[in-house]
mmCIF file of C-alpha atoms and ligand atoms in Angstrom:
data_model
loop_
_atom_site.group_PDB
_atom_site.id
_atom_site.type_symbol
_atom_site.label_atom_id
_atom_site.label_comp_id
_atom_site.label_asym_id
_atom_site.label_seq_id
_atom_site.Cartn_x
_atom_site.Cartn_y
_atom_site.Cartn_z
ATOM 1 C CA MET A 13 -9.963 6.961 -9.972
ATOM 2 C CA SER A 14 -9.958 6.739 -6.206
ATOM 3 C CA ARG A 15 -7.167 8.262 -4.201
ATOM 4 C CA PRO A 16 -4.309 6.124 -2.839
ATOM 5 C CA PRO A 17 -4.651 5.407 0.878
ATOM 6 C CA VAL A 18 -3.361 7.944 3.378
ATOM 7 C CA VAL A 19 -0.392 6.491 5.285
ATOM 8 C CA ALA A 20 -0.199 7.491 8.961
ATOM 9 C CA ARG A 21 2.949 6.772 10.962
ATOM 10 C CA THR A 22 2.396 8.865 14.078
ATOM 11 C CA LEU A 23 -0.516 9.078 16.506
ATOM 12 C CA PRO A 24 -1.352 12.715 15.642
ATOM 13 C CA ALA A 25 -1.370 11.818 11.917
ATOM 14 C CA LEU A 26 -3.604 8.823 12.667
ATOM 15 C CA ARG A 27 -6.024 10.976 14.668
ATOM 16 C CA ARG A 28 -6.247 13.567 11.903
ATOM 17 C CA ALA A 29 -6.791 10.926 9.227
ATOM 18 C CA LEU A 30 -9.468 9.138 11.298
ATOM 19 C CA ALA A 31 -11.294 12.403 12.011
ATOM 20 C CA GLU A 32 -11.383 13.018 8.258
ATOM 21 C CA LEU A 33 -12.687 9.498 7.580
ATOM 22 C CA ARG A 34 -15.376 9.739 10.245
ATOM 23 C CA LYS A 35 -16.940 12.888 8.783
ATOM 24 C CA ARG A 36 -20.634 12.430 8.015
ATOM 25 C CA ASN A 37 -20.771 9.580 10.550
ATOM 26 C CA ALA A 38 -18.976 7.090 8.323
ATOM 27 C CA SER A 39 -18.435 3.690 9.929
ATOM 28 C CA VAL A 40 -14.889 2.336 10.089
ATOM 29 C CA ALA A 41 -13.543 -1.203 9.722
ATOM 30 C CA LEU A 42 -10.053 -2.129 10.884
ATOM 31 C CA VAL A 43 -8.004 -4.967 9.414
ATOM 32 C CA PRO A 44 -4.927 -5.613 11.583
ATOM 33 C CA THR A 45 -1.982 -7.198 9.731
ATOM 34 C CA MET A 46 1.754 -7.633 9.990
ATOM 35 C CA GLY A 47 2.173 -6.805 6.288
ATOM 36 C CA ALA A 48 3.734 -9.119 3.658
ATOM 37 C CA LEU A 49 0.211 -9.105 2.302
ATOM 38 C CA HIS A 50 -1.240 -11.983 0.298
ATOM 39 C CA ASP A 51 -4.708 -12.794 -1.024
ATOM 40 C CA GLY A 52 -5.790 -13.998 2.433
ATOM 41 C CA HIS A 53 -5.231 -10.514 3.822
ATOM 42 C CA LEU A 54 -6.917 -8.932 0.805
ATOM 43 C CA SER A 55 -10.001 -11.102 1.347
ATOM 44 C CA LEU A 56 -10.272 -9.536 4.822
ATOM 45 C CA VAL A 57 -10.023 -6.084 3.270
ATOM 46 C CA ARG A 58 -12.829 -6.937 0.817
ATOM 47 C CA LEU A 59 -15.016 -8.166 3.664
ATOM 48 C CA ALA A 60 -14.193 -4.974 5.592
ATOM 49 C CA LYS A 61 -15.369 -2.888 2.628
ATOM 50 C CA ARG A 62 -18.701 -4.679 2.705
ATOM 51 C CA ARG A 63 -19.098 -4.154 6.456
ATOM 52 C CA ALA A 64 -18.177 -0.474 6.821
ATOM 53 C CA ASP A 65 -17.960 2.790 4.889
ATOM 54 C CA LYS A 66 -14.219 3.256 5.421
ATOM 55 C CA VAL A 67 -11.393 0.745 5.765
ATOM 56 C CA VAL A 68 -8.238 1.127 7.823
ATOM 57 C CA VAL A 69 -5.489 -1.498 7.494
ATOM 58 C CA SER A 70 -2.747 -1.590 10.088
ATOM 59 C CA VAL A 71 0.642 -2.873 8.987
ATOM 60 C CA PHE A 72 2.819 -3.498 12.023
ATOM 61 C CA VAL A 73 5.184 -6.365 12.759
ATOM 62 C CA ASN A 74 4.524 -6.621 16.469
ATOM 63 C CA PRO A 75 7.682 -7.506 18.411
ATOM 64 C CA THR A 76 5.857 -8.446 21.615
ATOM 65 C CA GLN A 77 4.215 -11.492 20.056
ATOM 66 C CA PHE A 78 7.547 -13.039 19.065
ATOM 67 C CA ALA A 79 9.794 -14.915 21.504
ATOM 68 C CA PRO A 80 13.525 -14.050 21.304
ATOM 69 C CA HIS A 81 14.261 -17.264 19.338
ATOM 70 C CA GLU A 82 11.449 -16.629 16.824
ATOM 71 C CA ASP A 83 11.460 -14.854 13.463
ATOM 72 C CA PHE A 84 10.810 -11.186 14.331
ATOM 73 C CA GLY A 85 14.085 -10.130 12.659
ATOM 74 C CA SER A 86 13.556 -12.115 9.473
ATOM 75 C CA TYR A 87 9.763 -11.674 9.177
ATOM 76 C CA PRO A 88 9.124 -10.425 5.599
ATOM 77 C CA ARG A 89 8.699 -6.649 5.399
ATOM 78 C CA THR A 90 7.359 -5.501 2.031
ATOM 79 C CA PHE A 91 5.700 -2.174 2.749
ATOM 80 C CA LYS A 92 5.868 -0.722 -0.782
ATOM 81 C CA ALA A 93 4.223 -3.768 -2.331
ATOM 82 C CA ASP A 94 1.692 -3.894 0.531
ATOM 83 C CA ALA A 95 0.743 -0.241 0.015
ATOM 84 C CA SER A 96 0.164 -0.734 -3.691
ATOM 85 C CA LYS A 97 -1.986 -3.827 -3.056
ATOM 86 C CA LEU A 98 -4.040 -1.841 -0.550
ATOM 87 C CA ALA A 99 -4.367 1.035 -3.028
ATOM 88 C CA GLY A 100 -5.724 -1.513 -5.500
ATOM 89 C CA GLU A 101 -8.403 -2.424 -2.946
ATOM 90 C CA ASN A 102 -9.336 1.241 -2.368
ATOM 91 C CA VAL A 103 -8.324 1.143 1.279
ATOM 92 C CA ASP A 104 -8.739 4.548 2.908
ATOM 93 C CA LEU A 105 -5.980 4.575 5.498
ATOM 94 C CA ILE A 106 -2.863 2.571 6.300
ATOM 95 C CA TRP A 107 -1.697 2.732 9.926
ATOM 96 C CA ASN A 108 2.001 1.903 9.858
ATOM 97 C CA PRO A 109 3.544 2.940 13.167
ATOM 98 C CA ASP A 110 7.161 2.424 14.102
ATOM 99 C CA VAL A 111 7.929 0.121 17.054
ATOM 100 C CA LYS A 112 8.833 3.207 19.107
ATOM 101 C CA VAL A 113 5.446 4.764 18.380
ATOM 102 C CA MET A 114 3.617 1.636 19.515
ATOM 103 C CA TYR A 115 5.966 0.895 22.425
ATOM 104 C CA PRO A 116 7.658 4.114 23.565
ATOM 105 C CA ASP A 117 10.527 3.906 26.039
ATOM 106 C CA GLY A 118 9.210 2.910 29.435
ATOM 107 C CA PHE A 119 6.202 1.035 28.032
ATOM 108 C CA ALA A 120 5.126 -1.297 30.846
ATOM 109 C CA SER A 121 1.561 -2.477 30.358
ATOM 110 C CA LYS A 122 0.010 -5.629 29.039
ATOM 111 C CA ILE A 123 -3.441 -7.058 28.433
ATOM 112 C CA ALA A 124 -3.692 -10.511 29.987
ATOM 113 C CA THR A 125 -6.378 -12.907 28.766
ATOM 114 C CA GLU A 126 -7.514 -16.301 29.932
ATOM 115 C CA GLY A 127 -10.283 -18.566 28.571
ATOM 116 C CA PRO A 128 -9.473 -19.287 24.920
ATOM 117 C CA ALA A 129 -5.968 -17.841 25.421
ATOM 118 C CA VAL A 130 -5.073 -20.695 27.779
ATOM 119 C CA ALA A 131 -6.709 -23.526 25.815
ATOM 120 C CA GLY A 132 -3.458 -25.482 25.529
ATOM 121 C CA LEU A 133 -2.995 -24.958 21.786
ATOM 122 C CA GLU A 134 -0.797 -22.097 20.514
ATOM 123 C CA ASP A 135 -0.334 -20.912 24.098
ATOM 124 C CA ARG A 136 1.372 -24.209 24.950
ATOM 125 C CA PHE A 137 4.049 -23.755 22.274
ATOM 126 C CA ARG A 138 4.214 -19.941 22.174
ATOM 127 C CA PRO A 139 3.514 -18.857 25.779
ATOM 128 C CA HIS A 140 4.365 -15.207 25.038
ATOM 129 C CA PHE A 141 2.126 -15.028 21.958
ATOM 130 C CA PHE A 142 -1.344 -14.030 23.134
ATOM 131 C CA GLY A 143 -0.047 -11.466 25.627
ATOM 132 C CA GLY A 144 1.626 -9.731 22.680
ATOM 133 C CA VAL A 145 -1.365 -10.109 20.366
ATOM 134 C CA THR A 146 -3.973 -8.875 22.839
ATOM 135 C CA THR A 147 -1.828 -5.932 23.915
ATOM 136 C CA VAL A 148 -1.217 -4.755 20.367
ATOM 137 C CA VAL A 149 -4.780 -5.452 19.189
ATOM 138 C CA GLY A 150 -6.133 -3.686 22.287
ATOM 139 C CA LYS A 151 -3.953 -0.688 21.448
ATOM 140 C CA LEU A 152 -5.034 -0.778 17.786
ATOM 141 C CA PHE A 153 -8.702 -0.840 18.832
ATOM 142 C CA ILE A 154 -8.191 2.080 21.223
ATOM 143 C CA GLN A 155 -6.141 4.053 18.677
ATOM 144 C CA CYS A 156 -8.511 3.489 15.749
ATOM 145 C CA ARG A 157 -11.859 3.037 17.550
ATOM 146 C CA PRO A 158 -13.246 0.935 14.669
ATOM 147 C CA ASP A 159 -16.869 -0.149 14.511
ATOM 148 C CA VAL A 160 -15.832 -3.564 13.211
ATOM 149 C CA ALA A 161 -12.538 -5.438 12.972
ATOM 150 C CA ILE A 162 -11.851 -8.334 10.631
ATOM 151 C CA PHE A 163 -9.687 -11.301 11.636
ATOM 152 C CA GLY A 164 -8.941 -14.493 9.715
ATOM 153 C CA SER A 165 -10.165 -17.904 10.822
ATOM 154 C CA LYS A 166 -6.719 -19.076 9.710
ATOM 155 C CA ASP A 167 -5.592 -18.052 13.214
ATOM 156 C CA PHE A 168 -8.587 -19.639 14.868
ATOM 157 C CA GLN A 169 -7.525 -19.430 18.510
ATOM 158 C CA GLN A 170 -6.465 -15.817 17.966
ATOM 159 C CA LEU A 171 -9.908 -15.036 16.544
ATOM 160 C CA ARG A 172 -11.523 -16.505 19.649
ATOM 161 C CA VAL A 173 -9.139 -14.664 22.000
ATOM 162 C CA VAL A 174 -9.618 -11.281 20.325
ATOM 163 C CA THR A 175 -13.406 -11.710 20.189
ATOM 164 C CA ARG A 176 -13.440 -12.488 23.923
ATOM 165 C CA MET A 177 -11.143 -9.572 24.758
ATOM 166 C CA ALA A 178 -13.192 -7.041 22.764
ATOM 167 C CA ALA A 179 -16.339 -8.139 24.604
ATOM 168 C CA ASP A 180 -14.717 -8.370 28.062
ATOM 169 C CA LEU A 181 -13.112 -4.925 27.869
ATOM 170 C CA ASP A 182 -16.183 -3.199 26.345
ATOM 171 C CA LEU A 183 -14.085 -1.996 23.452
ATOM 172 C CA GLY A 184 -17.193 -1.383 21.330
ATOM 173 C CA VAL A 185 -15.748 -3.255 18.354
ATOM 174 C CA LYS A 186 -17.601 -6.039 16.578
ATOM 175 C CA VAL A 187 -15.036 -8.706 15.715
ATOM 176 C CA ILE A 188 -15.835 -10.552 12.485
ATOM 177 C CA GLY A 189 -14.133 -13.786 11.409
ATOM 178 C CA ALA A 190 -13.294 -14.391 7.752
ATOM 179 C CA PRO A 191 -12.727 -17.751 6.021
ATOM 180 C CA THR A 192 -9.220 -19.046 5.321
ATOM 181 C CA VAL A 193 -7.927 -18.425 1.810
ATOM 182 C CA ARG A 194 -5.900 -21.326 0.405
ATOM 183 C CA GLU A 195 -3.534 -21.977 -2.461
ATOM 184 C CA ARG A 196 -4.914 -24.269 -5.172
ATOM 185 C CA ASP A 197 -3.307 -27.295 -3.513
ATOM 186 C CA GLY A 198 -4.950 -26.534 -0.172
ATOM 187 C CA LEU A 199 -2.057 -24.873 1.665
ATOM 188 C CA ALA A 200 -3.395 -21.992 3.759
ATOM 189 C CA MET A 201 -1.888 -18.726 2.566
ATOM 190 C CA SER A 202 0.579 -17.308 5.070
ATOM 191 C CA SER A 203 3.284 -14.662 5.012
ATOM 192 C CA ARG A 204 5.571 -17.368 6.413
ATOM 193 C CA ASN A 205 5.122 -19.632 3.362
ATOM 194 C CA VAL A 206 7.984 -17.694 1.719
ATOM 195 C CA TYR A 207 10.334 -19.429 4.168
ATOM 196 C CA LEU A 208 9.578 -22.842 2.604
ATOM 197 C CA SER A 209 12.099 -24.417 0.210
ATOM 198 C CA ALA A 210 10.699 -25.868 -3.032
ATOM 199 C CA GLU A 211 10.740 -29.361 -1.489
ATOM 200 C CA GLU A 212 9.022 -28.174 1.690
ATOM 201 C CA ARG A 213 6.458 -26.222 -0.320
ATOM 202 C CA ALA A 214 5.539 -29.430 -2.155
ATOM 203 C CA VAL A 215 4.990 -31.244 1.165
ATOM 204 C CA ALA A 216 3.251 -28.376 3.001
ATOM 205 C CA PRO A 217 -0.338 -29.092 1.766
ATOM 206 C CA THR A 218 -0.178 -32.388 3.687
ATOM 207 C CA LEU A 219 -1.332 -30.461 6.768
ATOM 208 C CA TYR A 220 -4.629 -29.580 5.117
ATOM 209 C CA ARG A 221 -5.002 -33.017 3.513
ATOM 210 C CA ALA A 222 -4.437 -34.712 6.862
ATOM 211 C CA MET A 223 -7.102 -32.569 8.533
ATOM 212 C CA LYS A 224 -9.542 -33.380 5.718
ATOM 213 C CA GLU A 225 -8.793 -37.061 6.257
ATOM 214 C CA VAL A 226 -9.440 -36.727 10.008
ATOM 215 C CA ALA A 227 -12.727 -34.918 9.308
ATOM 216 C CA LYS A 228 -13.746 -37.605 6.821
ATOM 217 C CA ARG A 229 -13.087 -40.368 9.339
ATOM 218 C CA ILE A 230 -14.992 -38.615 12.132
ATOM 219 C CA LYS A 231 -17.938 -38.017 9.799
ATOM 220 C CA ALA A 232 -17.836 -41.708 8.837
ATOM 221 C CA GLY A 233 -18.338 -42.590 12.511
ATOM 222 C CA LYS A 234 -14.755 -43.428 13.515
ATOM 223 C CA SER A 235 -13.659 -42.279 16.962
ATOM 224 C CA ILE A 236 -12.127 -38.832 17.262
ATOM 225 C CA GLU A 237 -9.071 -40.307 18.971
ATOM 226 C CA SER A 238 -8.292 -42.891 16.282
ATOM 227 C CA SER A 239 -8.978 -40.347 13.532
ATOM 228 C CA LEU A 240 -6.514 -37.896 15.102
ATOM 229 C CA THR A 241 -3.897 -40.622 15.447
ATOM 230 C CA ALA A 242 -4.231 -41.446 11.740
ATOM 231 C CA GLY A 243 -3.969 -37.740 10.842
ATOM 232 C CA ALA A 244 -0.896 -37.272 13.026
ATOM 233 C CA GLU A 245 0.781 -40.199 11.270
ATOM 234 C CA LEU A 246 0.182 -38.653 7.842
ATOM 235 C CA ILE A 247 1.715 -35.407 9.045
ATOM 236 C CA THR A 248 4.818 -36.881 10.674
ATOM 237 C CA GLU A 249 5.385 -39.334 7.803
ATOM 238 C CA ALA A 250 5.465 -36.335 5.435
ATOM 239 C CA GLY A 251 8.404 -34.940 7.436
ATOM 240 C CA PHE A 252 6.735 -32.473 9.790
ATOM 241 C CA VAL A 253 7.499 -32.200 13.482
ATOM 242 C CA LEU A 254 4.003 -32.022 14.935
ATOM 243 C CA ASP A 255 3.240 -29.575 17.760
ATOM 244 C CA TYR A 256 -0.437 -30.526 17.982
ATOM 245 C CA LEU A 257 -3.348 -31.913 16.020
ATOM 246 C CA GLU A 258 -6.489 -31.583 18.100
ATOM 247 C CA ALA A 259 -10.264 -31.662 17.934
ATOM 248 C CA ARG A 260 -11.807 -28.837 19.952
ATOM 249 C CA HIS A 261 -15.221 -27.346 20.537
ATOM 250 C CA ALA A 262 -15.481 -24.665 17.844
ATOM 251 C CA GLU A 263 -16.741 -21.991 20.267
ATOM 252 C CA THR A 264 -15.089 -22.714 23.601
ATOM 253 C CA LEU A 265 -11.988 -24.546 22.310
ATOM 254 C CA ALA A 266 -12.573 -27.147 25.036
ATOM 255 C CA PRO A 267 -11.263 -30.626 24.179
ATOM 256 C CA ILE A 268 -13.919 -32.777 22.572
ATOM 257 C CA LYS A 269 -14.146 -36.550 22.751
ATOM 258 C CA SER A 270 -17.273 -37.260 20.726
ATOM 259 C CA PRO A 271 -19.095 -35.423 17.923
ATOM 260 C CA ASN A 272 -22.246 -34.952 20.007
ATOM 261 C CA GLN A 273 -20.317 -32.652 22.385
ATOM 262 C CA GLY A 274 -20.667 -29.763 19.946
ATOM 263 C CA PRO A 275 -19.374 -28.330 16.666
ATOM 264 C CA ILE A 276 -15.828 -29.602 16.110
ATOM 265 C CA ARG A 277 -12.863 -27.615 14.913
ATOM 266 C CA LEU A 278 -9.671 -29.435 14.019
ATOM 267 C CA LEU A 279 -6.548 -27.402 14.750
ATOM 268 C CA VAL A 280 -2.992 -28.204 13.755
ATOM 269 C CA ALA A 281 0.473 -26.721 14.195
ATOM 270 C CA ALA A 282 3.637 -28.338 12.863
ATOM 271 C CA LYS A 283 7.179 -27.437 11.861
ATOM 272 C CA LEU A 284 8.578 -28.194 8.446
ATOM 273 C CA GLY A 285 12.292 -27.511 8.630
ATOM 274 C CA LYS A 286 12.535 -24.074 10.242
ATOM 275 C CA THR A 287 9.012 -23.006 9.285
ATOM 276 C CA ARG A 288 6.140 -23.381 11.692
ATOM 277 C CA LEU A 289 2.718 -23.659 10.005
ATOM 278 C CA ILE A 290 -0.737 -23.577 11.583
ATOM 279 C CA ASP A 291 -4.117 -24.369 10.101
ATOM 280 C CA ASN A 292 -7.621 -25.469 11.086
ATOM 281 C CA ILE A 293 -10.900 -26.634 9.564
ATOM 282 C CA ALA A 294 -14.463 -27.290 10.670
ATOM 283 C CA VAL A 295 -15.610 -30.913 10.743
HETATM 284 P P1 LIG B 302 -0.877 -11.681 9.890
HETATM 285 O O1 LIG B 302 -0.402 -10.577 9.003
HETATM 286 O O2 LIG B 302 -0.340 -13.010 9.518
HETATM 287 O O3 LIG B 302 -0.768 -11.349 11.352
HETATM 288 O O4 LIG B 302 -2.419 -11.825 9.611
HETATM 289 C C1 LIG B 302 -3.281 -10.720 9.637
HETATM 290 C C2 LIG B 302 -4.698 -11.198 9.531
HETATM 291 O O5 LIG B 302 -4.861 -11.925 8.308
HETATM 292 C C3 LIG B 302 -5.088 -12.158 10.657
HETATM 293 O O6 LIG B 302 -6.411 -11.873 11.072
HETATM 294 C C4 LIG B 302 -4.989 -13.506 9.990
HETATM 295 O O7 LIG B 302 -5.832 -14.483 10.575
HETATM 296 C C5 LIG B 302 -5.442 -13.176 8.588
HETATM 297 N N1 LIG B 302 -4.962 -14.183 7.632
HETATM 298 C C6 LIG B 302 -3.705 -14.651 7.500
HETATM 299 N N2 LIG B 302 -3.655 -15.619 6.560
HETATM 300 C C7 LIG B 302 -4.919 -15.767 6.092
HETATM 301 C C8 LIG B 302 -5.536 -16.616 5.121
HETATM 302 N N3 LIG B 302 -4.838 -17.511 4.438
HETATM 303 N N4 LIG B 302 -6.864 -16.497 4.916
HETATM 304 C C9 LIG B 302 -7.594 -15.587 5.620
HETATM 305 N N5 LIG B 302 -7.072 -14.744 6.545
HETATM 306 C C10 LIG B 302 -5.763 -14.842 6.786
#
């Protein structure tokens, strides 16, 4: 039987626990999360276990990446269940700081990123988002000094932004992307799926189906523009309010007009009732 993970809630406790983990030169992987863990998160933990000797999972609902009108207050918080799932995965350490530990009174700094962070996707609809993400992920990297960090491709722009930031700031962390884990009907797993009513849950996989349809059309030689228009129709007809459905260069996130301009990633964000869902696939 392996031991349940150590839970650190203060910086001194984190430092002590990390020093213990790093004995005998063990390598450390970090998996940043906001908790409400599902199988998508656990797939990142499993990948982390394959990439490093020790695994640290942070569970922190980060207020700075939510706008005042967004769901910070209602975001699901299920720490007990999360901790037992992480124990089941033999995670070594859970970093679960309080907001005041992460952002003490007087906190006044921010990591600002450009490039993929200003691609006109999530940043267009959530202008505060990447400033909050990069600041908290930067802090997590500095606090935990991991050798590798695992992020989901589910949040594709975020993966690109964090990868860029880690390289630009010489943080010494190798950022690894993990595939998106889906429900059987194709809906990407997300902590926010619990917000969906039964009717909305039945409609939600349309996002994935529409992207598959767009990919199929592009592969069949139809224009990217007409394929996206057809996909957008499927999504709005299903009852979503579409924020964006776009074809972008998979590395740079630059807009792409024809398949010979590079590997294509389709990215979508849409609201179903009060719930905003995002997803993406490769073409
Ligand atoms: P979150 O707790 O939603 O901030 O997500 C924490 C990490 O889990 C991020 O790197 C996400 O991209 C990743 N993640 C969320 N949902 C999934 C999923 N369905 N499949 C794979 N990774 C995911």
